[in-house]
Short mmCIF file of C-alpha atoms in Angstrom, two decimals:
data_model
loop_
_atom_site.label_atom_id
_atom_site.label_comp_id
_atom_site.label_asym_id
_atom_site.label_seq_id
_atom_site.Cartn_x
_atom_site.Cartn_y
_atom_site.Cartn_z
CA SER A 1 13.52 -18.44 38.45
CA GLY A 2 9.93 -19.49 37.65
CA LEU A 3 8.67 -16.01 36.87
CA MET A 4 11.75 -15.03 34.87
CA GLY A 5 11.66 -18.32 32.97
CA SER A 6 8.00 -17.78 32.13
CA MET A 7 8.71 -14.25 30.97
CA ALA A 8 11.64 -15.39 28.81
CA SER A 9 9.53 -18.18 27.33
CA GLY A 10 6.69 -15.77 26.55
CA MET A 11 9.04 -13.27 24.96
CA SER A 12 10.72 -15.91 22.80
CA THR A 13 7.33 -17.20 21.69
CA GLY A 14 6.28 -13.66 20.74
CA VAL A 15 9.50 -13.10 18.81
CA GLY A 16 9.04 -16.45 17.04
CA MET A 17 5.50 -15.55 16.01
CA SER A 18 6.67 -12.15 14.79
CA VAL A 19 9.43 -13.72 12.70
CA ALA A 20 6.98 -16.27 11.29
CA HIS A 21 4.49 -13.54 10.30
CA ARG A 22 7.27 -11.53 8.64
CA ALA A 23 8.41 -14.64 6.76
CA VAL A 24 4.87 -15.24 5.51
CA ASP A 25 4.59 -11.58 4.48
CA ALA A 26 7.93 -11.84 2.64
CA ILE A 27 6.79 -14.94 0.76
CA MET A 28 3.11 -14.14 0.20
CA GLY A 29 3.20 -10.36 0.18
CA PRO A 30 1.64 -8.13 2.84
CA ARG A 31 -1.73 -9.13 4.19
CA GLN A 32 -4.65 -7.18 2.85
CA ALA A 33 -8.18 -7.24 4.16
CA GLU A 34 -10.88 -6.66 1.60
CA VAL A 35 -14.48 -6.40 2.68
CA VAL A 36 -17.16 -6.94 0.08
CA HIS A 37 -20.79 -6.60 1.09
CA ARG A 38 -23.14 -8.53 -1.14
CA HIS A 39 -26.75 -9.26 -0.44
CA GLU A 40 -27.12 -12.37 -2.53
CA GLY A 41 -28.91 -14.39 0.13
CA THR A 42 -25.99 -16.75 0.67
CA GLY A 43 -26.48 -16.70 4.43
CA PRO A 44 -23.94 -16.92 7.22
CA ALA A 45 -23.03 -20.57 6.54
CA ALA A 46 -21.66 -19.80 3.07
CA THR A 47 -19.77 -16.78 4.37
CA GLN A 48 -18.23 -18.80 7.20
CA ALA A 49 -17.26 -21.63 4.83
CA SER A 50 -15.41 -19.27 2.49
CA ALA A 51 -13.61 -17.59 5.40
CA THR A 52 -12.32 -20.90 6.76
CA LYS A 53 -11.55 -22.54 3.43
CA CYS A 54 -7.77 -22.10 3.64
CA GLN A 55 -7.55 -22.19 7.44
CA PHE A 56 -5.93 -25.65 7.50
CA GLN A 57 -3.26 -24.68 4.97
CA HIS A 58 -2.58 -21.44 6.87
CA GLU A 59 -2.20 -23.30 10.17
CA GLN A 60 0.15 -25.85 8.58
CA LEU A 61 2.29 -23.06 7.14
CA MET A 62 2.46 -21.21 10.46
CA GLN A 63 3.42 -24.41 12.33
CA CYS A 64 6.18 -25.11 9.81
CA LEU A 65 7.54 -21.57 10.05
CA GLN A 66 7.53 -21.70 13.84
CA SER A 67 9.30 -25.06 14.00
CA SER A 68 11.92 -24.37 11.33
CA SER A 69 14.58 -21.68 11.36
CA ASP A 70 14.82 -21.91 7.54
CA ALA A 71 11.70 -20.59 5.78
CA SER A 72 12.64 -22.41 2.57
CA MET A 73 11.89 -25.70 4.37
CA CYS A 74 8.21 -24.68 4.29
CA GLN A 75 7.91 -24.27 0.51
CA PHE A 76 5.40 -27.14 0.23
CA GLN A 77 3.08 -25.45 2.75
CA VAL A 78 3.50 -22.10 0.99
CA ASP A 79 2.53 -23.66 -2.35
CA ALA A 80 -0.48 -25.41 -0.81
CA PHE A 81 -1.65 -22.16 0.81
CA LYS A 82 -1.23 -20.20 -2.45
CA ALA A 83 -3.11 -22.89 -4.40
CA CYS A 84 -5.97 -22.76 -1.91
CA GLN A 85 -6.18 -18.98 -2.16
CA THR A 86 -6.28 -19.01 -5.96
CA GLU A 87 -9.17 -21.50 -5.91
CA MET A 88 -11.40 -18.96 -4.12
#
């Protein structure tokens, strides 16, 4: 019972994450990674700050999508995440 319960829990968590990622992709469009190499002397601190700028909004959106079966309930988080991305 313990092993099977753990396996079922792990599988449902994986399915939930997959559904949440698909919902984000449906709302925001597919994820795209763009690498730009610039040698402007900004240093690693500036690079790290820009990479984590929207991390909070992204985490809030993912938590909402995981806890709600209706993606439209997360519209506020979607808007906040989009606004953060356009500020970059």
